[in-house]
PDB file of C-alpha atoms and ligand atoms in Angstrom:
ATOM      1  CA  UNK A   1     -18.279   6.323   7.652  1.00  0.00           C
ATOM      2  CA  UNK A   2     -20.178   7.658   4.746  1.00  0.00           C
ATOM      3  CA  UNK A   3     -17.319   7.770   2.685  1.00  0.00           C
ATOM      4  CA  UNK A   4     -16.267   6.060  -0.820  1.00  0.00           C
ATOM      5  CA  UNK A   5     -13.323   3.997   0.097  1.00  0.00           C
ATOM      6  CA  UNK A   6     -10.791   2.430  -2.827  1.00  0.00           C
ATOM      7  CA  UNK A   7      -8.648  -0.095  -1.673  1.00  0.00           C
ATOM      8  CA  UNK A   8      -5.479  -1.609  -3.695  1.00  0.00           C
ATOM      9  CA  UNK A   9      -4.306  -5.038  -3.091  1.00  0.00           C
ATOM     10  CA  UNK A  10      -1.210  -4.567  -4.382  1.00  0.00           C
ATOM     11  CA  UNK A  11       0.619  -8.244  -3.661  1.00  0.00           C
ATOM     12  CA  UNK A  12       0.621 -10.261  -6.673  1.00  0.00           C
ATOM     13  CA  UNK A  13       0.665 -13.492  -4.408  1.00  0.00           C
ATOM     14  CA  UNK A  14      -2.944 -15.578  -3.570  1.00  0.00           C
ATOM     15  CA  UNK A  15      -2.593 -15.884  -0.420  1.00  0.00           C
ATOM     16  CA  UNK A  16      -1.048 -12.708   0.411  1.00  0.00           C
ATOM     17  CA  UNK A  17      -0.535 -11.535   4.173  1.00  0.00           C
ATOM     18  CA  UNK A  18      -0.772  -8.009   3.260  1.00  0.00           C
ATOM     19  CA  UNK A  19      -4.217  -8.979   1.976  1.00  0.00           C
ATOM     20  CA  UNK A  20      -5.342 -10.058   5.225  1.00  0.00           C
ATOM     21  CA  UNK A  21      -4.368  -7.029   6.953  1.00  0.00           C
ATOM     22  CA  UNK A  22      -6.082  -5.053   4.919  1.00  0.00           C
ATOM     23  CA  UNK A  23      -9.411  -6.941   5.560  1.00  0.00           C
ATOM     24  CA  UNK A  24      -8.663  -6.809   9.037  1.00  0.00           C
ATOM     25  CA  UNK A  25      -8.061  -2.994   8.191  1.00  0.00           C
ATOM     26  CA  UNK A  26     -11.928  -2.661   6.614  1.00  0.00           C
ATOM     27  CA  UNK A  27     -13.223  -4.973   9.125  1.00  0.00           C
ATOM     28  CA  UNK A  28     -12.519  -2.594  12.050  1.00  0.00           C
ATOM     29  CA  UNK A  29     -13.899   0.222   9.565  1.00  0.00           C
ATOM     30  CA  UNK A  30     -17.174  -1.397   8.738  1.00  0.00           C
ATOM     31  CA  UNK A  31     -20.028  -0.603   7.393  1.00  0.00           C
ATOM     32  CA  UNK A  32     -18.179   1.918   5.471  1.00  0.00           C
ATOM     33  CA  UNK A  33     -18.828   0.502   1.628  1.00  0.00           C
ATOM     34  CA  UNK A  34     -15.221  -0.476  -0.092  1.00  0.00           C
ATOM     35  CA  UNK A  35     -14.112  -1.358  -2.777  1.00  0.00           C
ATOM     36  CA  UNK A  36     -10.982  -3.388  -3.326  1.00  0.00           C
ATOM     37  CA  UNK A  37      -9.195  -3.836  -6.510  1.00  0.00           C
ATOM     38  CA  UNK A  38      -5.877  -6.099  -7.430  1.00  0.00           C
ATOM     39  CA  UNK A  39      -3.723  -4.193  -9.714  1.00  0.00           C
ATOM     40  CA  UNK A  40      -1.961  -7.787 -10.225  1.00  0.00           C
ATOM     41  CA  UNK A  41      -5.341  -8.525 -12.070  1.00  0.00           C
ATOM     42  CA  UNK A  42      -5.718  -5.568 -13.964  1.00  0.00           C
ATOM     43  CA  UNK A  43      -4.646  -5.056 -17.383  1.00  0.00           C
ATOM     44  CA  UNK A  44      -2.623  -1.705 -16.337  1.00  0.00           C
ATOM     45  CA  UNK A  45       0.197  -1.212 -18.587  1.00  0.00           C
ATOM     46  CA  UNK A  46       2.958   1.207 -17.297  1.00  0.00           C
ATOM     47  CA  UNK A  47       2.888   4.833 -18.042  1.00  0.00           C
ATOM     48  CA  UNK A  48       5.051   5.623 -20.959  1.00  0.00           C
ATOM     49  CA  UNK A  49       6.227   9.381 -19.998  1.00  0.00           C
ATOM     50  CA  UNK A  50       4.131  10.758 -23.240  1.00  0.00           C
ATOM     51  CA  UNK A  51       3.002  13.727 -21.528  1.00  0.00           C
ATOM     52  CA  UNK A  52      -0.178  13.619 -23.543  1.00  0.00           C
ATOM     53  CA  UNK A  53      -2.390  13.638 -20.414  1.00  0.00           C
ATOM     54  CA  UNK A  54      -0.640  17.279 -19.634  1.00  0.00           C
ATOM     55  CA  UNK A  55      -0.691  18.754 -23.295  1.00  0.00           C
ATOM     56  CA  UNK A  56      -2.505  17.244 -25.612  1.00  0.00           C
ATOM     57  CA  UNK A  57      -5.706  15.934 -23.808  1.00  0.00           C
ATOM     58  CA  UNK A  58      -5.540  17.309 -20.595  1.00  0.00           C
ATOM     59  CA  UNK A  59      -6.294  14.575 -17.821  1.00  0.00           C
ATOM     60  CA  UNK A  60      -6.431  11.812 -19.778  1.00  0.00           C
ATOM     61  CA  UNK A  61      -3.907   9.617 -20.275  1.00  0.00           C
ATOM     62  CA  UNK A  62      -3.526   8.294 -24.603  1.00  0.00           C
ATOM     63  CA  UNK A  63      -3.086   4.585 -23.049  1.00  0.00           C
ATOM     64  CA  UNK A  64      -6.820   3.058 -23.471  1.00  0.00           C
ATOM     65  CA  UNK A  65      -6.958  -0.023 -21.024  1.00  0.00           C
ATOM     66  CA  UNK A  66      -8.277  -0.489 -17.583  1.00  0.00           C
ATOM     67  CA  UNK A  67      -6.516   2.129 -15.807  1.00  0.00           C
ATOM     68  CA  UNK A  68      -8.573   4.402 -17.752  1.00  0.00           C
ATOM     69  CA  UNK A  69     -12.112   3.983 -16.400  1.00  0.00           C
ATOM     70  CA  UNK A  70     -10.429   2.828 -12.805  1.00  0.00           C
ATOM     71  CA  UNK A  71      -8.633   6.382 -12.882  1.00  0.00           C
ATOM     72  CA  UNK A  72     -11.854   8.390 -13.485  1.00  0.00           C
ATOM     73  CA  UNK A  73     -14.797   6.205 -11.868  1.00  0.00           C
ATOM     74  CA  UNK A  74     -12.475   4.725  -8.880  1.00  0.00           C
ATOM     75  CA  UNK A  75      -9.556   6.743  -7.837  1.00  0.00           C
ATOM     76  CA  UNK A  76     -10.590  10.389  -8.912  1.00  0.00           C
ATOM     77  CA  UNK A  77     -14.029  10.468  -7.037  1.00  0.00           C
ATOM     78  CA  UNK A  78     -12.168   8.296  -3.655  1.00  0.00           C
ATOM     79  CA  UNK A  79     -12.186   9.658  -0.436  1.00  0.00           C
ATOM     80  CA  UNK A  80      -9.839   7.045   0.604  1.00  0.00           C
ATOM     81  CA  UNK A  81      -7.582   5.478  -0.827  1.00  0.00           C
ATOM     82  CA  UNK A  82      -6.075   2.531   0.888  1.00  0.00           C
ATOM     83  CA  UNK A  83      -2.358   1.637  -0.887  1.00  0.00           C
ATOM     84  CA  UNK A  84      -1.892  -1.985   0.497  1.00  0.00           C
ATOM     85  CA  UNK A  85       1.570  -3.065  -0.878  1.00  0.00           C
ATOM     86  CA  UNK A  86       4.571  -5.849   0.373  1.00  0.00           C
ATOM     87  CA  UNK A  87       7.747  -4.197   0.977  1.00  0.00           C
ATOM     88  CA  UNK A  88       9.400  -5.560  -2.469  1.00  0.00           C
ATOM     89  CA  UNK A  89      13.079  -4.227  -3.029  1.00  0.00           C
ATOM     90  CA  UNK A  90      12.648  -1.344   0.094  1.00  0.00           C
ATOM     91  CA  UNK A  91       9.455   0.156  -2.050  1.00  0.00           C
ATOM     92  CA  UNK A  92       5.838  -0.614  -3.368  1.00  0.00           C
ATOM     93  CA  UNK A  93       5.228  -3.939  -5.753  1.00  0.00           C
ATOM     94  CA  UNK A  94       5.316  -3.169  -9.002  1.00  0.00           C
ATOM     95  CA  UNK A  95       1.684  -3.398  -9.603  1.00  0.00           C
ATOM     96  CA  UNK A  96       1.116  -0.711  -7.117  1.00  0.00           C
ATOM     97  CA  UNK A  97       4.015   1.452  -8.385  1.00  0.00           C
ATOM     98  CA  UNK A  98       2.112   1.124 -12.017  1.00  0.00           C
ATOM     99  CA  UNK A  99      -1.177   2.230 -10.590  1.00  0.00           C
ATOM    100  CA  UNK A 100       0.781   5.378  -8.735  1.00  0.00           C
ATOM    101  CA  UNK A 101       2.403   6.267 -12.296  1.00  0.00           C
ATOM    102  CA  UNK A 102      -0.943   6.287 -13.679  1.00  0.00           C
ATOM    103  CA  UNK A 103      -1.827   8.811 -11.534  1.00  0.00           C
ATOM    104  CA  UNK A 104       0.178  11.546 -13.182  1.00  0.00           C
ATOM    105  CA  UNK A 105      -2.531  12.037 -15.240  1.00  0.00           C
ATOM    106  CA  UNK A 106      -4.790  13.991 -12.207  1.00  0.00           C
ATOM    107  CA  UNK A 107      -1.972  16.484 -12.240  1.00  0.00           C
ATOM    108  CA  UNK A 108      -1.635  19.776 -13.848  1.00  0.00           C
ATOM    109  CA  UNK A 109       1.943  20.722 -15.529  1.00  0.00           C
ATOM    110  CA  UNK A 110       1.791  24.118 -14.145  1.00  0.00           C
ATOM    111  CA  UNK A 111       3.522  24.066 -10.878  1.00  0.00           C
ATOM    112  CA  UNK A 112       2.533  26.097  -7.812  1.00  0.00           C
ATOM    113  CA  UNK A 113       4.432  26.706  -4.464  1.00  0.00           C
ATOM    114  CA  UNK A 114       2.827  25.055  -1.319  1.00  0.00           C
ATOM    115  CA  UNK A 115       2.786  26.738   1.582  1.00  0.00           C
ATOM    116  CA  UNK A 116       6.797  25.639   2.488  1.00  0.00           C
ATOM    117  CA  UNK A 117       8.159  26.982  -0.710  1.00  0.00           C
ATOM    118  CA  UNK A 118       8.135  23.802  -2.317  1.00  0.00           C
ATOM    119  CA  UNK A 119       7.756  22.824  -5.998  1.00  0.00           C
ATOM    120  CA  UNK A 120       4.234  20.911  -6.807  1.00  0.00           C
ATOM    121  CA  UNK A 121       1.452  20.331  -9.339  1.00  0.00           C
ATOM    122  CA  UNK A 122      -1.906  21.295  -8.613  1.00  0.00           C
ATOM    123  CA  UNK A 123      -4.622  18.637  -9.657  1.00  0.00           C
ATOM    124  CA  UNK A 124      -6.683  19.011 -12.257  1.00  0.00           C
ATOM    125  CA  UNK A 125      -9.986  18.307 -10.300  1.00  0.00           C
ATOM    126  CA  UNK A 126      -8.909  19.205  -6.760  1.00  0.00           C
ATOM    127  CA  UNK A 127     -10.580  16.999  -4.331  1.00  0.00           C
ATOM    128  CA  UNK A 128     -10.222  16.383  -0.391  1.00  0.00           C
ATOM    129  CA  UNK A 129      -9.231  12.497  -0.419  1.00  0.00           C
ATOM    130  CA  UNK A 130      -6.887  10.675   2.801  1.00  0.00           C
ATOM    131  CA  UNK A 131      -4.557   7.895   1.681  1.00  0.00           C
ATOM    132  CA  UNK A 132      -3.536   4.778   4.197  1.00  0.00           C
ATOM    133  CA  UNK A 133      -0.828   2.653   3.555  1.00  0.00           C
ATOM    134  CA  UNK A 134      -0.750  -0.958   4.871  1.00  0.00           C
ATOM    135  CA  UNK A 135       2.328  -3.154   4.591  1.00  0.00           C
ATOM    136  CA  UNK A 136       4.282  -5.819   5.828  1.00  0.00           C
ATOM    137  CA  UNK A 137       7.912  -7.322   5.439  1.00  0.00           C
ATOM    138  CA  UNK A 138      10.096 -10.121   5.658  1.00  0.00           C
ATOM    139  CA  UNK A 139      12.706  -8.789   7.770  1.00  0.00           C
ATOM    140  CA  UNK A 140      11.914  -8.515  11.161  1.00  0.00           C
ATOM    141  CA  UNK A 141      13.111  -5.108  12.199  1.00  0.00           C
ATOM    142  CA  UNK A 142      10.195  -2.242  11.283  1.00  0.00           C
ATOM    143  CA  UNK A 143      13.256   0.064   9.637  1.00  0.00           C
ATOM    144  CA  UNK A 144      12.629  -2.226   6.480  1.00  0.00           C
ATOM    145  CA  UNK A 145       9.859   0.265   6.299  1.00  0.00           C
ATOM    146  CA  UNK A 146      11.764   3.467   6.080  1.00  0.00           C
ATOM    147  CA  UNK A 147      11.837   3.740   2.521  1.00  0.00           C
ATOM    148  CA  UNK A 148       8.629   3.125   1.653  1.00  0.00           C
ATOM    149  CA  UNK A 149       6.911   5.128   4.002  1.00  0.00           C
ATOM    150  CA  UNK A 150       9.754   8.359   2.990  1.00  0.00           C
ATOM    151  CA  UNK A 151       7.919   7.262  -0.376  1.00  0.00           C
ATOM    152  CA  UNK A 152       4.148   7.253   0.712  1.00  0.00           C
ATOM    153  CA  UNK A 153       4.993  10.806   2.450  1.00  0.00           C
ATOM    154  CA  UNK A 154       6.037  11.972  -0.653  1.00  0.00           C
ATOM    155  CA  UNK A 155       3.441  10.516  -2.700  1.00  0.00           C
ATOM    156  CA  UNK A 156       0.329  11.916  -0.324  1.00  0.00           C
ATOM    157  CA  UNK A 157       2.173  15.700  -1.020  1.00  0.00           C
ATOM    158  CA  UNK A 158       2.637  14.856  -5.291  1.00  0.00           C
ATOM    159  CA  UNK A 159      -1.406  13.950  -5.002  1.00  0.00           C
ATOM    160  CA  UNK A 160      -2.498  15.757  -2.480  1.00  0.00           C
ATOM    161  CA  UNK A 161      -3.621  13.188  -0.820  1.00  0.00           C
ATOM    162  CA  UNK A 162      -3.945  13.443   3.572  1.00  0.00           C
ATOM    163  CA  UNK A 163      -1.612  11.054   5.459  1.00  0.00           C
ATOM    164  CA  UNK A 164      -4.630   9.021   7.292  1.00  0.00           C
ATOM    165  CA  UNK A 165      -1.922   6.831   8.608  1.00  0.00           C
ATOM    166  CA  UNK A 166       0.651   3.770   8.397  1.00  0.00           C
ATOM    167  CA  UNK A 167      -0.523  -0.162   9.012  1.00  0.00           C
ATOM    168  CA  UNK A 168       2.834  -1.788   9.298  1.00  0.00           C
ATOM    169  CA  UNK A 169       3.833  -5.276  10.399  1.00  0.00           C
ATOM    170  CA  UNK A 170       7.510  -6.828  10.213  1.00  0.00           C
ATOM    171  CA  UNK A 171       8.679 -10.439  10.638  1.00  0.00           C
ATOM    172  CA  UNK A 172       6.097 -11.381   8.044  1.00  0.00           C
ATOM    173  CA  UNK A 173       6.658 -14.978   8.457  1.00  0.00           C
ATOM    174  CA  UNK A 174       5.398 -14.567  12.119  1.00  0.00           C
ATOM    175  CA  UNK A 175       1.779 -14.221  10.359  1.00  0.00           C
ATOM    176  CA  UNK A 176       2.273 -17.944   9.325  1.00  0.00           C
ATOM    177  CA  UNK A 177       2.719 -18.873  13.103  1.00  0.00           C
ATOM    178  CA  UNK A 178      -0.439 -19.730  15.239  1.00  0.00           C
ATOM    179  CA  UNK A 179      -1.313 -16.890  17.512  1.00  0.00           C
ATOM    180  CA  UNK A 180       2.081 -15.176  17.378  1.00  0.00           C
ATOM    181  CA  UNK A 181       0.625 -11.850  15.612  1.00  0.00           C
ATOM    182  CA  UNK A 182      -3.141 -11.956  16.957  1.00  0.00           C
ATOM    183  CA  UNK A 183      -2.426  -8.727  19.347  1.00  0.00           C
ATOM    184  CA  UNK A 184      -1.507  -7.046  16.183  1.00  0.00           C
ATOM    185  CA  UNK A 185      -4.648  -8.165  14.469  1.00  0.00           C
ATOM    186  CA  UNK A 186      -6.872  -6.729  17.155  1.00  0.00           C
ATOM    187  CA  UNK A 187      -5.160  -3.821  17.150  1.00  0.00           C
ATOM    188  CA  UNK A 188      -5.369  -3.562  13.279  1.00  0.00           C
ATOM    189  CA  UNK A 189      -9.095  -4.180  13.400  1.00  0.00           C
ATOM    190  CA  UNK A 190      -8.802  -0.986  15.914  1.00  0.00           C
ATOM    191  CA  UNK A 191      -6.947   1.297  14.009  1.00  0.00           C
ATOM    192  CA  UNK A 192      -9.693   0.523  11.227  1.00  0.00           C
ATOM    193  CA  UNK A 193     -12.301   1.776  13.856  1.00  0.00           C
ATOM    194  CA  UNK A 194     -10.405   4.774  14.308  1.00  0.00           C
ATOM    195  CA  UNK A 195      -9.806   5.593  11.195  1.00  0.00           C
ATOM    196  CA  UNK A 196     -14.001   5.240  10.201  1.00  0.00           C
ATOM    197  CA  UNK A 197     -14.337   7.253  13.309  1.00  0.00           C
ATOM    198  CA  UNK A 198     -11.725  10.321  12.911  1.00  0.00           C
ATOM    199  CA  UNK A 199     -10.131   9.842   9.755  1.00  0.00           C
ATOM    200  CA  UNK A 200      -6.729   8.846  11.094  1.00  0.00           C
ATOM    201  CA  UNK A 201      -4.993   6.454  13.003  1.00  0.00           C
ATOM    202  CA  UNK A 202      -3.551   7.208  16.190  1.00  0.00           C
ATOM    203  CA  UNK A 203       0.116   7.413  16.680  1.00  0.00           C
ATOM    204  CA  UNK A 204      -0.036   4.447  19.295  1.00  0.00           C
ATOM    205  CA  UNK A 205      -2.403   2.052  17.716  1.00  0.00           C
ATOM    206  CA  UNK A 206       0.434   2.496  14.749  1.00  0.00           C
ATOM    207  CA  UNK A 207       3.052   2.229  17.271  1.00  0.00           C
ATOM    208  CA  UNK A 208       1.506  -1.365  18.802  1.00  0.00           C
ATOM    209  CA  UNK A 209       1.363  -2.532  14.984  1.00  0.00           C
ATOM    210  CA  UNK A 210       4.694  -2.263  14.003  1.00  0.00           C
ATOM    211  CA  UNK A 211       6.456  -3.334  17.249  1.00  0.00           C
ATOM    212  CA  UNK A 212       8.749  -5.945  16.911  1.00  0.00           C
ATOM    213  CA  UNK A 213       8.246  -9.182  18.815  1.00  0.00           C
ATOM    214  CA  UNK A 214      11.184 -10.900  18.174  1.00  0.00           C
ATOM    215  CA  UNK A 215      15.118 -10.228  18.167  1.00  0.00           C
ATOM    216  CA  UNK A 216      16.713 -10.375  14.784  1.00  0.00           C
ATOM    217  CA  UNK A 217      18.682 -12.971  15.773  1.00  0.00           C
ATOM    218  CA  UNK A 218      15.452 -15.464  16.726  1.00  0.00           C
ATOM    219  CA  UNK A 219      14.102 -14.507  13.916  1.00  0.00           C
ATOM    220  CA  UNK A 220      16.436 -15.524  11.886  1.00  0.00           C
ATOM    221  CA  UNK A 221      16.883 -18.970  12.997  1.00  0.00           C
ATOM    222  CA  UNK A 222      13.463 -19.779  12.763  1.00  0.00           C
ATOM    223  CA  UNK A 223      12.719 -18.531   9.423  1.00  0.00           C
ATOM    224  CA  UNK A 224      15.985 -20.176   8.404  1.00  0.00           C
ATOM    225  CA  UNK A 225      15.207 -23.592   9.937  1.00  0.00           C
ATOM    226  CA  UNK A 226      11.568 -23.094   7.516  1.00  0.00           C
ATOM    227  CA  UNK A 227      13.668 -22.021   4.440  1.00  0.00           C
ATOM    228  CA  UNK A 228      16.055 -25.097   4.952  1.00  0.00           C
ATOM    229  CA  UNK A 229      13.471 -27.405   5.025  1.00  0.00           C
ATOM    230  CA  UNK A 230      11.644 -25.983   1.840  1.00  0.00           C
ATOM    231  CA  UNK A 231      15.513 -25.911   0.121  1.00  0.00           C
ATOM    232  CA  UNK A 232      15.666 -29.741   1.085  1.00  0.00           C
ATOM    233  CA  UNK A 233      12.146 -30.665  -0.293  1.00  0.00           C
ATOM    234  CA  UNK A 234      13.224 -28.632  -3.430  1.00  0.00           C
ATOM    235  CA  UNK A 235      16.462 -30.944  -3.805  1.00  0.00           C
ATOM    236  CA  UNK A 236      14.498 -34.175  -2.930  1.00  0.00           C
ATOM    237  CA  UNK A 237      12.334 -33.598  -6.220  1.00  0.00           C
ATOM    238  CA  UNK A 238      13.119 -35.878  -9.354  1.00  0.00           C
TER     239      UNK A 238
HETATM  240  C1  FMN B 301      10.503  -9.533  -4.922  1.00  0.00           C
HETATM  241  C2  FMN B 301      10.479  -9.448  -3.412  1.00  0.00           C
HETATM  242  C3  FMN B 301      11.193  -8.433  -2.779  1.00  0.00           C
HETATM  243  C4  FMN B 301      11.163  -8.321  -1.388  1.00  0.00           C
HETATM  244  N1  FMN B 301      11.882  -7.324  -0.796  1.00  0.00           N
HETATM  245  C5  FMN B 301      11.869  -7.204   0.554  1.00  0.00           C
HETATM  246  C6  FMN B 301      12.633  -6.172   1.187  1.00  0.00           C
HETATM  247  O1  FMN B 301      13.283  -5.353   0.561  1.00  0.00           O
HETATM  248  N2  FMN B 301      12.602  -6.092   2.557  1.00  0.00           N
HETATM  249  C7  FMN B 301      11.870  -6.985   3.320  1.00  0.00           C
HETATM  250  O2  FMN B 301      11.865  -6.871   4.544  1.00  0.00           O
HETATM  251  N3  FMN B 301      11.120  -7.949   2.728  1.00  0.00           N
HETATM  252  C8  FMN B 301      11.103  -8.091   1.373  1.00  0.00           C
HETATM  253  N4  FMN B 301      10.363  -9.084   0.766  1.00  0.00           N
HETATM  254  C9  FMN B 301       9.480  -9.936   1.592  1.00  0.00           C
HETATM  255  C10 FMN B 301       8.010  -9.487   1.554  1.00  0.00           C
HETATM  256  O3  FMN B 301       7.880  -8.103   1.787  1.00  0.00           O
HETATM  257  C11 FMN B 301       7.206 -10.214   2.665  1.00  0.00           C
HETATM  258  O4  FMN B 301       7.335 -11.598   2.514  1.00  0.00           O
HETATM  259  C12 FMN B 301       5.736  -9.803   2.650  1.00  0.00           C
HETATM  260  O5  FMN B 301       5.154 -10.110   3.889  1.00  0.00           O
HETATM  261  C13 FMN B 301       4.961 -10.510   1.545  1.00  0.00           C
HETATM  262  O6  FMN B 301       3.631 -10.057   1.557  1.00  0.00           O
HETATM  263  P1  FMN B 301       2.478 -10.759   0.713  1.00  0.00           P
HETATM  264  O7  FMN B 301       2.237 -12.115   1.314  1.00  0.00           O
HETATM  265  O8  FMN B 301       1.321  -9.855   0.884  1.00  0.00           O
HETATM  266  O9  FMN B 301       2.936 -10.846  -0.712  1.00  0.00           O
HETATM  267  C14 FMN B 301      10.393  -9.236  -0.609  1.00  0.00           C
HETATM  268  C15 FMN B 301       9.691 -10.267  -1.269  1.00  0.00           C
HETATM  269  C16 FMN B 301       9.742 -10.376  -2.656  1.00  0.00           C
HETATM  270  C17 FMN B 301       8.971 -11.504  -3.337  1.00  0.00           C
END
């Protein structure tokens, strides 16, 4: 895949599991060249609604910090663009949702119908570019997701950005337990491969990531009998 790839690692945790599925994720789509950024890292402060990037200087934004060269050098000249969030609060981390704001600036006021009669911006430097979301969750059942991917959807039409496809694993704290999620990780190495390949990942690799393994109710006693023992150790401390 000859392609320039931009990836966001948006968990503001070290050790983040949504990290390692999106190196999985570029594994499977090697040797494509990507780059991957952590908005947690970034000085990025959050848009502030000015609307100078629309009137008074057109596409850029009046707040001078790192979003600025990031917008231009990174995210406007992207073919992909890889949003890898946690489900936080039923949407995007806040770091990622930051970044997204930022965005506003590749858009034109002037709306424009698209082709269903809908109400959009046009970008100021129109440019074919395919978005992937990756995610995972603590809750066990893959509906968690619903929101955020009802978000994505709407995000890839606001930027025009292609749908290349969803990376979505529930029951996060099954990624702490040995070999419970390595079928998934195959199978996200694969949808990378398919994605380098065709530019989208198929409907039943996505399916095969996001299946739950476990009943709720299993679930829930085993990441309960983990929090309880954390809760004690917490009490136990002078
Ligand atoms: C502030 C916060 C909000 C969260 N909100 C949700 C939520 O709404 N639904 C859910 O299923 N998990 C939620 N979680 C759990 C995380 O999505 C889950 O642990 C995820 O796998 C963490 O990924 P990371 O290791 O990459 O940070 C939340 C966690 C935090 C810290």
């Amino acid at each position: 895949m000859n392609k320039k790839v931009v990836a966001l690692a948006g968990s503001p945790r070290r050790r983040s599991f949504t990290e390692k599925i999106l190196d999985l994720f570029l594994s499977g789509m090697e040797p494509a060249a990507c780059k991957k950024y952590y908005p947690q890292r970034m000085a990025i402060k959050y848009c502030r609604g000015c609307m100078a990037c629309w009137f008074k200087t057109p596409g850029r934004c009046s707040i001078k910090d790192e979003m600025t060269a990031f917008l231009k050098t990174e995210i406007e000249t992207a073919d992909v663009v890889i949003l890898a969030s946690p489900v936080y609060v039923d949407g995007f981390s806040a770091q990622l949702k930051t970044v997204l704001d930022r965005c506003f600036a590749l858009l034109d006021p002037l709306l424009v119908l698209d082709e269903k009669g809908r109400c959009r911006h046009q970008r100021f430097k129109p440019r074919t570019q395919t978005a992937v979301l990756i995610s995972t969750c603590g809750f066990s059942e893959k509906i968690n997701f619903e929101p955020l991917r009802r978000h994505f959807a709407a995000v890839c039409q606001n930027l025009h950005w292609q749908n290349g496809g969803e990376i979505l694993i529930p029951a996060g704290a099954l990624g702490f337990v040995a070999g419970a999620y390595d079928e998934k990780y195959k199978a996200v190495q694969k949808a990378g491969r398919e994605f380098a390949e065709t530019g989208r990942v198929s409907a039943r690799t996505m399916q095969v990531i996001s299946k739950e393994t476990m009943a709720a109710a299993e679930y829930k006693k085993m990441v309960n009998r983990f929090f309880e023992k954390r809760k004690r150790r917490v009490d136990d401390e002078p």
